[in-house]
Coordinates of N, CA and C in Angstrom, one line a residue:
X13 N 0.8 -1.2 0.0 CA 0.0 0.0 0.0 C 0.9 1.2 0.0
X14 N 0.4 2.3 -0.7 CA 0.9 3.6 -0.5 C -0.2 4.4 0.3
X15 N 0.2 5.1 1.3 CA -0.7 5.7 2.2 C -0.4 7.2 2.4
X16 N -1.5 8.0 2.4 CA -1.4 9.4 2.8 C -2.0 9.5 4.2
X17 N -1.2 9.9 5.2 CA -1.7 10.2 6.5 C -2.1 11.7 6.4
X18 N -3.4 12.0 6.5 CA -4.0 13.3 6.2 C -4.5 14.0 7.4
X19 N -4.0 15.2 7.6 CA -4.5 16.1 8.6 C -5.5 17.0 7.9
X20 N -6.3 17.7 8.7 CA -7.3 18.6 8.1 C -7.0 20.1 8.3
X21 N -7.0 20.5 9.6 CA -6.8 21.9 9.9 C -5.3 22.3 9.5
X22 N -5.2 23.3 8.6 CA -3.9 23.7 8.1 C -3.5 23.0 6.9
X23 N -4.3 22.0 6.5 CA -4.1 21.3 5.2 C -5.3 21.4 4.3
X24 N -6.5 21.0 4.8 CA -7.7 21.0 4.0 C -8.5 22.3 4.3
X25 N -8.0 23.1 5.2 CA -8.5 24.5 5.4 C -7.3 25.3 5.8
X26 N -7.5 26.6 5.8 CA -6.4 27.5 6.1 C -6.9 28.8 6.6
X27 N -5.9 29.6 7.2 CA -6.3 30.9 7.6 C -6.7 31.8 6.5
X28 N -6.0 31.7 5.3 CA -6.4 32.4 4.2 C -7.8 32.1 3.7
X29 N -8.1 30.8 3.7 CA -9.4 30.3 3.2 C -10.5 30.8 4.2
X30 N -10.3 30.7 5.5 CA -11.3 31.2 6.4 C -11.5 32.7 6.2
X31 N -10.4 33.4 6.0 CA -10.5 34.9 5.8 C -11.3 35.2 4.6
X32 N -11.2 34.4 3.6 CA -11.9 34.7 2.3 C -13.3 34.2 2.3
X33 N -13.7 33.3 3.3 CA -15.0 32.7 3.4 C -15.5 32.8 4.8
X34 N -16.0 34.0 5.2 CA -16.4 34.2 6.6 C -17.6 33.4 7.0
X35 N -18.3 32.8 6.1 CA -19.5 32.1 6.5 C -19.3 30.6 6.7
X36 N -18.0 30.1 6.5 CA -17.8 28.7 6.6 C -17.6 28.3 8.1
X37 N -17.8 27.0 8.4 CA -17.7 26.5 9.7 C -16.4 25.8 9.9
X38 N -15.7 26.1 11.0 CA -14.4 25.4 11.3 C -14.6 23.9 11.4
X39 N -15.8 23.5 12.0 CA -16.1 22.1 12.3 C -16.6 21.4 11.1
X40 N -17.3 22.0 10.2 CA -18.0 21.3 9.1 C -17.5 21.5 7.7
X41 N -16.7 22.5 7.5 CA -16.3 22.9 6.1 C -14.9 22.7 5.8
X42 N -14.6 22.3 4.6 CA -13.2 22.1 4.1 C -13.1 22.7 2.8
X43 N -11.9 23.2 2.4 CA -11.6 23.9 1.2 C -11.6 22.9 0.0
X44 N -12.5 23.1 -0.9 CA -12.6 22.3 -2.1 C -11.4 22.2 -3.0
X45 N -10.6 23.4 -3.0 CA -9.4 23.4 -3.8 C -8.3 22.5 -3.1
X46 N -8.3 22.5 -1.8 CA -7.3 21.6 -1.1 C -7.7 20.2 -1.3
X47 N -9.0 19.9 -1.3 CA -9.4 18.5 -1.5 C -9.1 18.0 -2.9
X48 N -9.3 18.9 -3.9 CA -8.9 18.6 -5.3 C -7.4 18.3 -5.3
X49 N -6.6 19.0 -4.6 CA -5.1 18.7 -4.6 C -4.9 17.3 -3.9
X50 N -5.5 17.0 -2.9 CA -5.4 15.6 -2.3 C -5.8 14.6 -3.3
X51 N -6.9 14.8 -4.0 CA -7.3 13.8 -4.9 C -6.4 13.7 -6.1
X52 N -5.7 14.8 -6.5 CA -4.6 14.7 -7.5 C -3.5 13.8 -7.1
X53 N -3.1 13.9 -5.8 CA -2.1 13.0 -5.3 C -2.5 11.6 -5.4
X54 N -3.8 11.3 -5.0 CA -4.3 10.0 -5.0 C -4.4 9.4 -6.5
X55 N -4.8 10.2 -7.4 CA -4.9 9.8 -8.8 C -3.5 9.5 -9.4
X56 N -2.5 10.3 -9.0 CA -1.1 10.1 -9.5 C -0.4 8.9 -8.9
X57 N -0.8 8.5 -7.7 CA -0.1 7.5 -7.0 C -0.9 6.2 -6.6
X58 N -2.2 6.3 -6.7 CA -3.1 5.2 -6.3 C -3.0 5.0 -4.8
X59 N -2.7 6.1 -4.1 CA -2.5 6.0 -2.6 C -3.9 5.8 -1.9
X60 N -3.9 5.3 -0.8 CA -5.0 5.2 0.1 C -4.9 6.3 1.2
X61 N -6.0 6.7 1.8 CA -5.9 7.8 2.8 C -6.3 7.2 4.2
X62 N -5.4 7.6 5.1 CA -5.7 7.3 6.5 C -5.8 8.7 7.2
X63 N -7.0 9.0 7.8 CA -7.2 10.3 8.4 C -6.5 10.3 9.7
X64 N -5.6 11.3 9.9 CA -4.8 11.5 11.1 C -5.3 12.8 11.9
X65 N -6.1 13.5 11.3 CA -6.6 14.8 11.9 C -7.3 14.6 13.2
X66 N -7.2 15.5 14.1 CA -8.0 15.4 15.3 C -9.5 15.5 15.0
X67 N -9.9 15.9 13.8 CA -11.3 15.9 13.5 C -11.9 14.4 13.5
X68 N -11.0 13.5 13.3 CA -11.4 12.0 13.3 C -12.0 11.6 14.6
X69 N -11.6 12.3 15.7 CA -12.0 11.8 17.1 C -13.5 12.0 17.3
X70 N -14.2 12.8 16.6 CA -15.6 12.9 16.8 C -16.4 11.8 16.2
X71 N -15.6 10.9 15.4 CA -16.3 9.8 14.7 C -15.8 8.5 15.2
X72 N -14.5 8.3 15.4 CA -13.9 6.9 15.5 C -14.3 6.2 16.7
X73 N -14.7 6.8 17.8 CA -15.0 6.1 19.0 C -16.5 5.9 19.2
X74 N -17.3 6.1 18.1 CA -18.7 5.9 18.2 C -19.1 4.6 17.4
X75 N -20.2 4.0 17.8 CA -20.6 2.8 16.9 C -20.8 3.4 15.5
X76 N -20.4 2.6 14.5 CA -20.5 3.0 13.1 C -19.6 4.2 12.8
X77 N -18.6 4.4 13.7 CA -17.8 5.6 13.5 C -17.0 5.7 12.2
X78 N -16.5 4.6 11.8 CA -15.7 4.7 10.5 C -16.6 5.1 9.4
X79 N -17.8 4.5 9.3 CA -18.8 4.9 8.3 C -19.1 6.4 8.3
X80 N -19.2 7.0 9.5 CA -19.5 8.4 9.7 C -18.3 9.2 9.3
X81 N -17.1 8.7 9.5 CA -15.9 9.4 9.1 C -15.8 9.5 7.6
X82 N -16.1 8.4 6.9 CA -16.1 8.3 5.5 C -17.2 9.2 4.9
X83 N -18.4 9.2 5.6 CA -19.5 10.1 5.1 C -19.0 11.6 5.1
X84 N -18.3 12.0 6.2 CA -17.9 13.4 6.4 C -16.8 13.7 5.4
X85 N -15.7 13.0 5.4 CA -14.5 13.3 4.6 C -14.7 12.9 3.2
X86 N -15.3 11.8 2.9 CA -15.5 11.2 1.6 C -16.7 11.7 0.9
X87 N -17.9 11.3 1.4 CA -19.2 11.7 0.7 C -19.4 13.2 0.7
X88 N -19.3 13.8 1.9 CA -19.6 15.2 2.0 C -18.6 16.1 1.3
X89 N -17.3 15.8 1.5 CA -16.2 16.6 1.0 C -15.5 16.1 -0.2
X90 N -15.6 14.8 -0.6 CA -15.1 14.3 -1.8 C -13.7 13.7 -1.8
X91 N -13.2 13.5 -0.6 CA -11.8 12.8 -0.5 C -12.0 11.4 -0.9
X92 N -11.2 10.9 -1.8 CA -11.3 9.5 -2.3 C -10.4 8.6 -1.5
X93 N -10.7 7.3 -1.6 CA -9.8 6.2 -1.1 C -9.5 6.2 0.4
X94 N -10.5 6.6 1.2 CA -10.3 6.6 2.6 C -10.4 5.2 3.1
X95 N -9.4 4.7 3.8 CA -9.4 3.3 4.2 C -9.3 3.2 5.8
X96 N -9.1 4.3 6.4 CA -9.0 4.2 7.9 C -8.7 5.5 8.5
X97 N -8.4 5.4 9.8 CA -8.1 6.6 10.7 C -7.0 6.1 11.7
X98 N -6.1 7.0 12.1 CA -5.2 6.6 13.1 C -5.9 6.4 14.4
X99 N -5.4 5.5 15.2 CA -6.0 5.2 16.5 C -5.8 6.4 17.5
X100 N -6.7 6.5 18.4 CA -6.6 7.5 19.4 C -5.8 6.9 20.6
X101 N -4.6 7.5 20.8 CA -3.7 7.0 21.9 C -3.6 8.2 22.9
X102 N -4.5 8.1 23.9 CA -4.6 9.2 24.8 C -3.2 9.5 25.5
X103 N -2.9 10.8 25.5 CA -1.6 11.2 26.1 C -0.4 11.1 25.1
X104 N -0.7 10.6 23.9 CA 0.4 10.4 22.9 C 0.3 11.5 21.9
X105 N 1.3 11.7 21.1 CA 1.4 12.7 20.0 C 0.8 12.0 18.8
X106 N 0.5 12.9 17.8 CA 0.0 12.4 16.5 C 1.0 11.5 15.8
X107 N 2.3 11.8 16.0 CA 3.3 11.0 15.3 C 3.3 9.6 15.9
X108 N 3.0 9.4 17.2 CA 2.9 8.1 17.8 C 1.7 7.3 17.3
X109 N 0.6 8.1 17.0 CA -0.6 7.4 16.5 C -0.3 7.0 15.0
X110 N 0.4 7.8 14.3 CA 0.8 7.4 12.9 C 1.7 6.2 13.0
X111 N 2.7 6.2 13.9 CA 3.6 5.0 14.0 C 2.8 3.8 14.4
X112 N 1.8 3.9 15.2 CA 0.9 2.7 15.5 C 0.3 2.2 14.3
X113 N -0.2 3.0 13.4 CA -0.8 2.6 12.2 C 0.2 1.9 11.3
X114 N 1.4 2.5 11.2 CA 2.4 1.9 10.4 C 2.8 0.5 10.9
X115 N 2.8 0.3 12.2 CA 3.1 -1.0 12.8 C 2.0 -2.0 12.6
X116 N 0.8 -1.6 12.5 CA -0.4 -2.5 12.3 C -0.7 -2.8 10.9
X117 N -0.2 -2.1 9.9 CA -0.6 -2.4 8.5 C 0.6 -2.6 7.7
X118 N 0.5 -3.3 6.5 CA 1.5 -3.5 5.6 C 1.6 -2.3 4.6
X119 N 2.3 -1.3 5.0 CA 2.3 0.0 4.2 C 3.6 0.0 3.5
X120 N 3.6 0.0 2.1 CA 4.8 0.0 1.3 C 5.5 1.4 1.4
X121 N 4.7 2.4 1.2 CA 5.3 3.8 1.3 C 4.2 4.7 1.8
X122 N 4.6 5.8 2.4 CA 3.7 6.7 3.0 C 4.2 8.2 2.9
X123 N 3.2 9.1 3.0 CA 3.6 10.5 3.2 C 2.6 11.0 4.3
X124 N 3.1 11.9 5.1 CA 2.3 12.6 6.1 C 2.1 14.0 5.6
X125 N 0.8 14.4 5.5 CA 0.5 15.8 5.1 C -0.1 16.5 6.3
X126 N 0.7 17.4 6.9 CA 0.3 17.9 8.2 C 1.0 19.3 8.4
X127 N 0.3 20.2 9.1 CA 1.0 21.5 9.3 C 1.7 21.5 10.6
X128 N 1.6 20.5 11.4 CA 2.2 20.5 12.7 C 2.5 19.1 13.2
X129 N 3.7 18.6 13.0 CA 4.1 17.3 13.4 C 5.5 17.3 13.9
X130 N 5.7 17.2 15.2 CA 7.0 17.2 15.8 C 7.5 15.8 16.0
X131 N 8.1 15.3 14.9 CA 8.6 13.9 15.0 C 9.7 13.7 13.9
X132 N 10.5 12.7 14.1 CA 11.4 12.3 13.0 C 10.7 11.4 12.1
X133 N 10.3 11.9 10.9 CA 9.6 11.2 9.9 C 10.4 10.8 8.7
X134 N 11.7 11.0 8.8 CA 12.7 10.6 7.7 C 12.3 11.1 6.4
X135 N 11.9 12.4 6.3 CA 11.6 13.0 5.0 C 10.3 12.6 4.4
X136 N 9.4 12.0 5.2 CA 8.1 11.5 4.7 C 7.0 12.5 5.0
X137 N 7.3 13.7 5.5 CA 6.3 14.7 5.8 C 6.3 15.8 4.8
X138 N 5.1 16.1 4.3 CA 4.9 17.4 3.5 C 4.3 18.3 4.5
X139 N 5.1 19.3 4.9 CA 4.6 20.2 6.0 C 4.0 21.5 5.4
X140 N 2.7 21.6 5.6 CA 2.0 22.8 5.2 C 2.0 23.8 6.3
X141 N 1.4 25.0 6.1 CA 1.3 26.0 7.1 C -0.2 26.3 7.2
X142 N -0.6 26.6 8.5 CA -2.0 26.8 8.7 C -2.5 28.0 7.9
X143 N -1.6 29.0 7.7 CA -2.0 30.2 7.0 C -2.5 29.9 5.6
X144 N -1.8 29.0 4.9 CA -2.0 28.8 3.5 C -2.6 27.4 3.1
X145 N -2.4 26.4 4.0 CA -2.9 25.1 3.7 C -2.2 24.4 2.6
X146 N -2.8 23.4 2.0 CA -2.2 22.5 1.0 C -2.1 23.3 -0.4
X147 N -0.9 23.4 -0.9 CA -0.7 24.1 -2.2 C -0.2 23.2 -3.3
X148 N -0.2 23.7 -4.5 CA 0.3 22.9 -5.6 C 1.6 22.3 -5.4
X149 N 2.6 23.0 -4.9 CA 3.9 22.5 -4.8 C 4.0 21.4 -3.7
X150 N 3.1 21.4 -2.8 CA 3.0 20.3 -1.8 C 2.5 19.0 -2.5
X151 N 1.6 19.1 -3.5 CA 1.2 18.0 -4.3 C 2.3 17.3 -5.0
X152 N 3.2 18.1 -5.6 CA 4.3 17.6 -6.3 C 5.3 16.9 -5.4
X153 N 5.5 17.4 -4.2 CA 6.4 16.8 -3.2 C 5.8 15.5 -2.7
X154 N 4.5 15.5 -2.4 CA 3.9 14.3 -1.9 C 3.9 13.1 -3.0
X155 N 3.7 13.5 -4.2 CA 3.8 12.5 -5.3 C 5.2 11.9 -5.4
X156 N 6.2 12.8 -5.3 CA 7.6 12.4 -5.4 C 7.9 11.4 -4.2
X157 N 7.5 11.7 -3.0 CA 7.7 10.9 -1.9 C 7.0 9.5 -2.0
X158 N 5.8 9.5 -2.5 CA 5.0 8.2 -2.6 C 5.6 7.4 -3.7
X159 N 6.1 8.0 -4.8 CA 6.5 7.2 -5.9 C 8.0 6.9 -5.9
X160 N 8.7 7.3 -4.8 CA 10.2 7.1 -4.7 C 10.4 5.6 -4.5

């Protein structure tokens, strides 16, 4: 498998996007342009998506939570190829949750797309900024990492 570990805030939305769209909801809305960029990575690499965003937590611990997560990120917002979410490891960092997913699954290659990840990820992170979110040059970098 090729996998994208996908954050939301600072990746699929941004300060610039919120500033240009004052009526959007921080909890419910994501930037369609950023989602199109994620889907371009998926199309170019055939990668699967594991949601690592803290937004996953409102879904994953509920009965039928994975289906609700797919409804939100996939059906509502159009992200393709969602196959899972990182586990919630209370008191641990997101990078620990990603490592747990890597340990549990046979993942051939991966990229982490996140605006805030303090960990040694051996060049596997495409680091966005909350102010601007996912940009075209991030797409190129993610494709390069996944196809290496």
